Coordinates of C-alpha atoms in Angstrom, one line a residue:
M32 CA 3.6 13.4 5.1
R33 CA 4.0 13.7 8.9
R34 CA 5.5 10.7 10.5
K35 CA 5.7 11.2 14.2
D36 CA 6.7 7.8 15.5
A37 CA 6.6 4.1 14.8
I38 CA 3.2 2.5 14.2
W39 CA 2.4 -0.6 16.2
I40 CA -0.1 -3.4 15.8
T41 CA -1.7 -3.7 19.2
G42 CA -4.7 -5.9 18.6
V43 CA -5.9 -8.7 16.3
G44 CA -9.2 -10.2 15.4
A45 CA -9.4 -13.2 13.2
A46 CA -11.9 -15.5 11.5
T47 CA -9.9 -17.9 9.3
P48 CA -10.0 -21.5 8.0
V49 CA -7.4 -22.4 10.6
G50 CA -8.9 -20.7 13.6
N51 CA -11.1 -17.9 14.8
T52 CA -8.6 -16.3 17.1
Y53 CA -5.1 -15.1 16.6
A54 CA -3.7 -17.7 18.9
E55 CA -5.6 -20.6 17.4
A56 CA -4.7 -19.5 13.8
A57 CA -1.0 -19.0 14.8
D58 CA -0.8 -22.4 16.4
N59 CA -2.4 -24.2 13.4
L60 CA -0.3 -22.3 10.8
L61 CA 2.9 -23.3 12.6
A62 CA 1.7 -26.9 13.0
G63 CA 1.1 -27.1 9.2
K64 CA -2.6 -27.8 9.6
S65 CA -4.8 -27.5 6.5
G66 CA -8.1 -25.7 6.6
V67 CA -9.2 -27.1 3.3
R68 CA -12.2 -29.5 3.3
P69 CA -15.1 -30.7 1.1
L70 CA -17.5 -27.8 0.4
T71 CA -20.9 -28.7 1.8
A72 CA -22.6 -25.3 2.0
F73 CA -24.4 -25.9 -1.3
S74 CA -24.5 -28.5 -4.1
V75 CA -21.2 -28.7 -6.0
A76 CA -22.3 -31.4 -8.4
N77 CA -21.9 -29.1 -11.4
H78 CA -18.7 -27.4 -10.2
V79 CA -15.2 -28.4 -11.3
S80 CA -13.8 -27.6 -7.8
K81 CA -15.7 -29.2 -4.9
I82 CA -13.5 -28.1 -2.0
A83 CA -12.9 -24.9 0.0
A84 CA -11.2 -23.4 3.0
S85 CA -14.2 -22.5 5.1
I86 CA -14.4 -21.1 8.6
E87 CA -16.2 -22.4 11.6
P88 CA -19.1 -20.3 13.0
V89 CA -17.8 -17.5 15.1
G90 CA -18.8 -17.1 18.8
I91 CA -20.7 -14.3 20.4
P92 CA -18.3 -11.5 21.5
P93 CA -18.1 -10.7 25.2
G94 CA -20.7 -8.2 26.3
W95 CA -22.7 -8.6 23.1
D96 CA -26.5 -9.0 23.1
E97 CA -27.0 -12.6 21.9
A98 CA -30.3 -11.9 20.1
A99 CA -28.9 -8.9 18.3
F100 CA -25.7 -10.7 17.3
L101 CA -27.6 -13.8 16.0
G102 CA -29.9 -11.5 14.0
L103 CA -26.9 -10.6 11.8
D104 CA -26.2 -12.8 8.8
S105 CA -23.1 -15.0 8.9
Y106 CA -20.9 -12.5 7.0
E107 CA -21.9 -9.6 9.3
R108 CA -21.3 -11.8 12.4
M109 CA -17.8 -12.5 11.1
L110 CA -17.0 -8.8 10.7
H111 CA -18.5 -7.9 14.1
W112 CA -16.6 -10.8 15.8
C113 CA -13.3 -9.6 14.4
V114 CA -13.9 -5.9 15.3
A115 CA -14.9 -6.8 18.8
Q116 CA -12.0 -9.2 19.2
A117 CA -9.4 -6.8 17.9
L118 CA -10.7 -3.9 20.2
H119 CA -10.8 -6.2 23.2
D120 CA -7.3 -7.5 22.5
A121 CA -6.0 -4.0 22.2
G122 CA -7.7 -2.8 25.4
C123 CA -9.8 -0.3 23.5
W124 CA -13.3 -1.9 23.8
E125 CA -14.6 -0.3 27.0
R126 CA -13.4 3.2 26.0
R127 CA -14.2 3.0 22.3
A128 CA -16.7 5.9 22.6
D129 CA -13.9 8.2 23.9
I130 CA -11.3 7.2 21.3
R131 CA -11.1 8.4 17.7
I132 CA -11.2 5.0 16.0
G133 CA -10.9 4.8 12.2
L134 CA -12.1 1.8 10.3
I135 CA -10.9 0.5 6.9
L136 CA -12.2 -2.8 5.6
G137 CA -10.5 -4.4 2.7
L138 CA -13.4 -6.2 0.9
S139 CA -13.7 -7.8 -2.5
A140 CA -16.8 -8.7 -4.6
E141 CA -19.2 -9.0 -1.7
W142 CA -22.0 -8.0 -4.1
I143 CA -21.7 -11.5 -5.5
R144 CA -22.9 -13.0 -2.1
T145 CA -25.6 -10.4 -1.5
W146 CA -27.0 -10.4 -5.1
E147 CA -27.1 -14.1 -5.1
V148 CA -29.3 -14.2 -2.1
D149 CA -31.7 -11.6 -3.6
F150 CA -31.9 -12.8 -7.2
F151 CA -31.3 -16.6 -7.0
E152 CA -32.8 -17.5 -3.7
G153 CA -36.0 -15.5 -3.7
G154 CA -34.8 -12.6 -1.6
D155 CA -36.2 -9.0 -1.6
L156 CA -36.7 -7.6 -5.1
V157 CA -35.5 -4.2 -3.8
R158 CA -31.9 -4.1 -2.9
R159 CA -31.4 -3.4 0.8
P160 CA -28.9 -0.7 1.8
R161 CA -26.9 -3.2 3.9
Q162 CA -25.8 -5.1 0.8
D163 CA -22.7 -3.3 -0.5
D164 CA -19.2 -2.8 0.8
E165 CA -19.7 0.7 2.1
S166 CA -22.9 -0.2 3.9
Q167 CA -21.0 -2.9 5.8
V168 CA -18.6 -0.3 7.0
E169 CA -21.4 2.1 7.9
R170 CA -23.2 -0.7 9.8
L171 CA -20.2 -1.5 11.9
R172 CA -19.5 2.1 12.6
R173 CA -23.0 2.8 13.7
T174 CA -23.4 -0.4 15.7
L175 CA -20.2 0.0 17.6
G176 CA -20.3 3.8 17.9
L177 CA -17.0 4.5 16.2
S178 CA -16.4 8.2 15.7
G179 CA -13.5 8.2 13.3
P180 CA -13.5 8.1 9.5
A181 CA -14.4 4.8 7.9
V182 CA -14.1 3.5 4.3
A183 CA -14.0 0.3 2.3
A184 CA -10.9 -0.6 0.2
A185 CA -11.5 -2.9 -2.8
T186 CA -8.3 -4.0 -4.5
A187 CA -9.0 -7.7 -4.9
C188 CA -6.5 -9.9 -3.2
A189 CA -4.4 -7.0 -2.0
S190 CA -7.3 -5.3 -0.2
G191 CA -6.1 -6.0 3.3
N192 CA -2.6 -4.5 2.7
Y193 CA -4.2 -1.4 1.0
A194 CA -6.4 -1.0 4.1
L195 CA -3.4 -1.3 6.4
A196 CA -1.3 1.1 4.3
L197 CA -4.1 3.7 4.4
G198 CA -4.7 3.1 8.1
R199 CA -1.1 3.8 8.9
R200 CA -1.4 7.1 7.2
W201 CA -4.5 8.1 9.2
V202 CA -2.6 7.4 12.4
E203 CA 0.5 9.2 11.3
Q204 CA -1.5 12.3 10.2
G205 CA -3.2 12.4 13.6
W206 CA -6.7 12.0 12.1
V207 CA -7.4 9.0 14.4
D208 CA -6.0 7.7 17.7
V209 CA -6.2 4.1 16.5
C210 CA -7.3 2.5 13.3
L211 CA -9.0 -0.8 12.7
A212 CA -7.7 -2.1 9.3
G213 CA -7.8 -5.5 7.6
G214 CA -9.5 -7.6 4.9
F215 CA -12.3 -10.0 4.6
A216 CA -14.1 -12.2 2.1
A217 CA -17.2 -14.4 1.9
N218 CA -16.5 -16.1 -1.3
L219 CA -18.2 -19.5 -0.8
T220 CA -21.2 -19.1 -3.1
P221 CA -22.2 -20.9 -6.3
V222 CA -21.5 -17.9 -8.5
A223 CA -18.1 -17.2 -7.1
L224 CA -17.1 -20.8 -7.3
A225 CA -18.4 -21.1 -10.9
S226 CA -16.7 -17.8 -11.9
M227 CA -13.3 -18.9 -10.6
G228 CA -13.8 -22.4 -12.0
N229 CA -14.6 -21.0 -15.5
L230 CA -11.4 -19.0 -15.4
G231 CA -9.5 -22.2 -14.9
A232 CA -8.1 -20.8 -11.6
L233 CA -9.2 -23.5 -9.2
S234 CA -7.7 -26.8 -8.2
R235 CA -9.5 -29.9 -9.2
R236 CA -7.8 -32.1 -6.7
N237 CA -11.1 -32.9 -5.1
A238 CA -10.2 -36.4 -3.8
D239 CA -7.6 -35.1 -1.4
P240 CA -8.7 -31.6 -0.2
A241 CA -5.8 -31.1 2.3
A242 CA -3.3 -31.7 -0.5
A243 CA -5.0 -29.5 -3.1
S244 CA -3.3 -26.1 -2.4
R245 CA 0.3 -26.6 -3.2
P246 CA 2.2 -23.3 -4.0
F247 CA 5.5 -23.7 -5.8
D248 CA 4.9 -27.4 -6.3
R249 CA 5.5 -28.8 -9.8
D250 CA 2.1 -30.5 -9.8
R251 CA 0.0 -27.5 -8.6
D252 CA -3.2 -27.0 -10.6
G253 CA -4.9 -23.9 -9.2
F254 CA -5.9 -22.4 -5.9
V255 CA -8.5 -23.4 -3.4
I256 CA -11.1 -20.7 -2.7
G257 CA -11.5 -19.7 0.9
E258 CA -13.4 -17.3 3.2
G259 CA -12.6 -15.3 6.3
G260 CA -10.2 -12.5 7.2
A261 CA -8.4 -10.6 10.0
L262 CA -8.5 -7.1 11.5
F263 CA -5.7 -5.2 13.2
V264 CA -5.5 -2.3 15.6
L265 CA -2.9 0.3 14.4
E266 CA -1.7 3.0 16.8
G267 CA 1.3 5.2 17.4
A268 CA 4.1 3.6 19.5
A269 CA 4.2 6.6 21.9
R270 CA 0.5 6.3 22.7
A271 CA 0.7 2.5 23.0
R272 CA 3.5 2.8 25.4
R273 CA 1.7 5.3 27.6
R274 CA -1.2 3.0 28.1
G275 CA 0.9 -0.2 28.4
A276 CA -0.4 -1.8 25.3
R277 CA 1.0 -5.1 23.9
A278 CA 2.9 -4.7 20.6
Y279 CA 2.5 -7.6 18.2
A280 CA 4.9 -5.8 15.8
E281 CA 5.8 -2.5 14.2
F282 CA 4.1 -1.9 10.9
A283 CA 7.3 -0.6 9.4
G284 CA 6.7 -0.3 5.6
C285 CA 4.4 -0.7 2.7
G286 CA 4.6 -0.5 -1.0
L287 CA 1.9 -0.4 -3.7
S288 CA 1.9 -0.6 -7.5
S289 CA -0.3 -1.5 -10.5
D290 CA 0.4 -3.7 -13.5
A291 CA -2.0 -2.0 -15.9
F292 CA -1.6 -5.1 -18.0
H293 CA -4.5 -7.7 -17.8
P294 CA -7.6 -8.4 -15.7
V295 CA -6.2 -11.7 -14.3
I296 CA -2.7 -12.3 -15.7
P297 CA 0.3 -10.6 -14.0
S298 CA 2.7 -8.5 -16.1
P299 CA 5.1 -10.9 -17.9
D300 CA 8.3 -9.2 -16.6
S301 CA 7.0 -9.0 -13.0
A302 CA 8.4 -5.5 -12.8
P303 CA 5.4 -3.9 -11.0
M304 CA 5.4 -6.7 -8.4
A305 CA 9.1 -6.0 -7.8
R306 CA 8.5 -2.3 -7.6
A307 CA 5.9 -2.7 -4.8
M308 CA 8.5 -4.8 -2.8
R309 CA 11.3 -2.3 -3.3
I310 CA 9.0 0.6 -2.2
A311 CA 8.0 -1.4 1.0
M312 CA 11.6 -2.2 1.9
A313 CA 12.7 1.4 1.3
D314 CA 9.8 2.6 3.4
A315 CA 10.9 0.3 6.2
A316 CA 14.5 1.2 5.8
V317 CA 15.6 -2.4 5.3
N318 CA 17.5 -4.2 2.5
P319 CA 17.2 -7.8 1.3
D320 CA 19.8 -9.0 3.8
D321 CA 17.7 -7.7 6.7
L322 CA 14.7 -10.0 5.8
D323 CA 14.3 -13.0 8.0
Y324 CA 11.0 -14.2 6.4
L325 CA 8.9 -13.5 3.4
N326 CA 5.3 -14.7 3.2
A327 CA 4.7 -15.1 -0.6
H328 CA 1.4 -14.4 -2.3
A329 CA 1.8 -17.7 -4.2
T330 CA -1.7 -19.0 -4.7
S331 CA -0.8 -22.3 -6.3
T332 CA -1.5 -21.3 -9.9
P333 CA 1.2 -22.1 -12.5
V334 CA 1.4 -18.6 -13.9
G335 CA 1.1 -16.6 -10.7
D336 CA 3.7 -18.5 -8.6
R337 CA 6.3 -18.2 -11.4
A338 CA 5.6 -14.5 -11.8
E339 CA 6.2 -13.9 -8.1
C340 CA 9.4 -15.9 -8.2
R341 CA 10.7 -13.7 -11.0
A342 CA 9.9 -10.6 -8.9
L343 CA 11.6 -12.1 -5.8
K344 CA 14.7 -12.9 -7.7
A345 CA 14.9 -9.4 -9.1
V346 CA 14.5 -7.8 -5.7
L347 CA 16.4 -10.1 -3.4
G348 CA 19.4 -10.7 -5.7
E349 CA 22.0 -12.8 -3.9
A350 CA 19.8 -12.8 -0.8
I351 CA 17.4 -15.1 -2.6
H352 CA 19.5 -18.0 -1.3
R353 CA 19.2 -16.8 2.3
V354 CA 15.7 -15.4 2.8
P355 CA 13.2 -18.1 3.9
V356 CA 10.0 -18.1 1.9
S357 CA 6.7 -19.8 2.4
S358 CA 3.1 -19.6 1.3
T359 CA 0.5 -20.1 4.0
K360 CA -2.2 -20.4 1.3
S361 CA -1.1 -24.0 1.2
M362 CA -3.1 -24.2 4.5
T363 CA -5.7 -21.5 4.3
G364 CA -6.6 -21.6 0.6
H365 CA -7.0 -18.2 -1.1
L366 CA -9.3 -15.8 0.7
L367 CA -9.2 -13.2 -2.1
G368 CA -10.2 -10.0 -0.2
G369 CA -9.2 -11.6 3.1
A370 CA -5.9 -13.1 1.9
A371 CA -3.5 -10.2 2.6
A372 CA -4.8 -9.8 6.2
I373 CA -4.4 -13.4 7.3
E374 CA -0.9 -13.4 5.8
V375 CA 0.0 -10.4 7.9
L376 CA -1.3 -12.6 10.8
A377 CA 1.1 -15.3 9.7
C378 CA 3.9 -12.8 9.8
L379 CA 2.9 -11.8 13.3
A380 CA 3.0 -15.4 14.3
A381 CA 6.5 -15.8 12.9
L382 CA 7.7 -12.7 14.8
E383 CA 6.1 -13.7 18.1
R384 CA 6.9 -17.4 18.0
Q385 CA 10.3 -17.1 16.3
A386 CA 9.4 -19.7 13.8
I387 CA 8.5 -19.7 10.1
P388 CA 5.2 -21.3 9.0
P389 CA 5.6 -23.8 6.2
T390 CA 4.4 -24.4 2.7
I391 CA 2.7 -27.7 3.1
N392 CA 2.3 -30.0 0.1
L393 CA 5.5 -28.8 -1.5
D394 CA 6.6 -32.3 -2.5
E395 CA 8.6 -31.5 -5.7
Q396 CA 9.6 -27.9 -6.3
D397 CA 8.9 -26.3 -9.6
P398 CA 12.3 -25.7 -11.3
E399 CA 11.3 -22.2 -12.1
C400 CA 10.5 -21.5 -8.5
G401 CA 14.0 -21.8 -7.0
L402 CA 13.7 -20.2 -3.6
L403 CA 14.8 -21.0 0.0
H404 CA 11.5 -22.8 0.7
V405 CA 10.3 -23.7 4.1
A406 CA 8.5 -26.9 3.2
H407 CA 6.2 -29.2 5.2
Q408 CA 7.2 -28.2 8.7
A409 CA 7.7 -24.9 10.5
R410 CA 11.3 -23.8 10.9
P411 CA 12.4 -22.4 14.3
Q412 CA 14.7 -19.4 13.7
R413 CA 15.4 -15.8 14.7
V414 CA 12.8 -13.5 13.0
Q415 CA 13.2 -9.8 13.5
V416 CA 11.9 -8.6 10.1
A417 CA 9.1 -10.2 8.0
A418 CA 7.6 -9.1 4.7
S419 CA 4.3 -10.2 3.0
N420 CA 3.4 -10.0 -0.6
S421 CA -0.2 -9.7 -1.9
F422 CA -1.0 -9.3 -5.6
G423 CA -4.6 -9.0 -6.7
F424 CA -6.5 -9.5 -9.9
G425 CA -6.4 -6.4 -12.1
G426 CA -2.8 -5.9 -11.2
C427 CA -3.1 -4.5 -7.7
N428 CA 0.3 -5.2 -6.1
S429 CA 1.3 -4.7 -2.5
C430 CA 4.0 -5.6 0.0
V431 CA 4.2 -4.8 3.7
V432 CA 7.1 -5.1 6.1
L433 CA 6.8 -5.8 9.8
K434 CA 9.4 -5.6 12.5
K435 CA 9.7 -7.2 15.9
V436 CA 9.3 -4.7 18.8
A437 CA 12.1 -4.9 21.3

């Protein structure tokens, strides 16, 4: 491995249940605003869960042909919006043809959405090439004229962190000047909702949508499915300094591991989760006492939240009583393939605003989830180092560490 200098995040694009820009999402996360609402995109009469964390329609990016943009489907508009937003934010949009820009999209199960259109709604009998994960990457690359390598990463709920980890390596190796990396999901379809409902994974707290996602709470009963994602521009600190780019944070470390245990249940001893966290902290050259905030994966399922707490206790040791922890899924729901990315966004907000977003709806803590919780309201405090966990179905574990840039 060739590590030349620090890797910075210099641009952000977002389409989330709590806002379609970084600033709006950061404001709402720190305000404790829920993005969960009744699901109205299709009939939910036969579904156990009738709520979701949906996004508002995205706007037309600056300089984009309106007719061409509106000709894309809603998922493609979301992706193009975030790419354009991130490149504009980083100051790379106008010169994108002259920059080696890599693209890594963390995606999960998008075939559910596209096959559903074709097979259940009378779509084309022949599958169109634009309908799989890789073709979404190819379409973006071609439409925007991106000349660097491009690929999709599919590791369920950890996809965004895997994309960022790979993107950092591309920049470090000098294969690209900058890399667009993040994660997205368009999960709000009848098949996706029924599948998760049949697993018993979804909350049935339909009468009070904003209170349904309640990580670490004693009365949690499952997650709320969501849609959206975020995309980040990664580049070397030296290059970013030369061009006067803004630094949201240093992407300081990442750790990846696998359970190899069960399709949807985490390893009982939580050791693989703990290993990913230890690798990330070692990569970032930090120890538990250096952490100022940890964004937990905690999805609001009884089994998953407890498994993560076991891993946190194993890794943090005595620091478990000092490191503030929250789960922003209490506000955003669970975006599956987009979850890791918007939780990196939450960490950027904590570093920039010097405040920790809360776990809302944490009314009575599960006795087995004894952590230093930030409940109900954001907590102003010094934040120099933040970590984010994302653990996916199939045992895909990830942790990333971000540092504030002086």
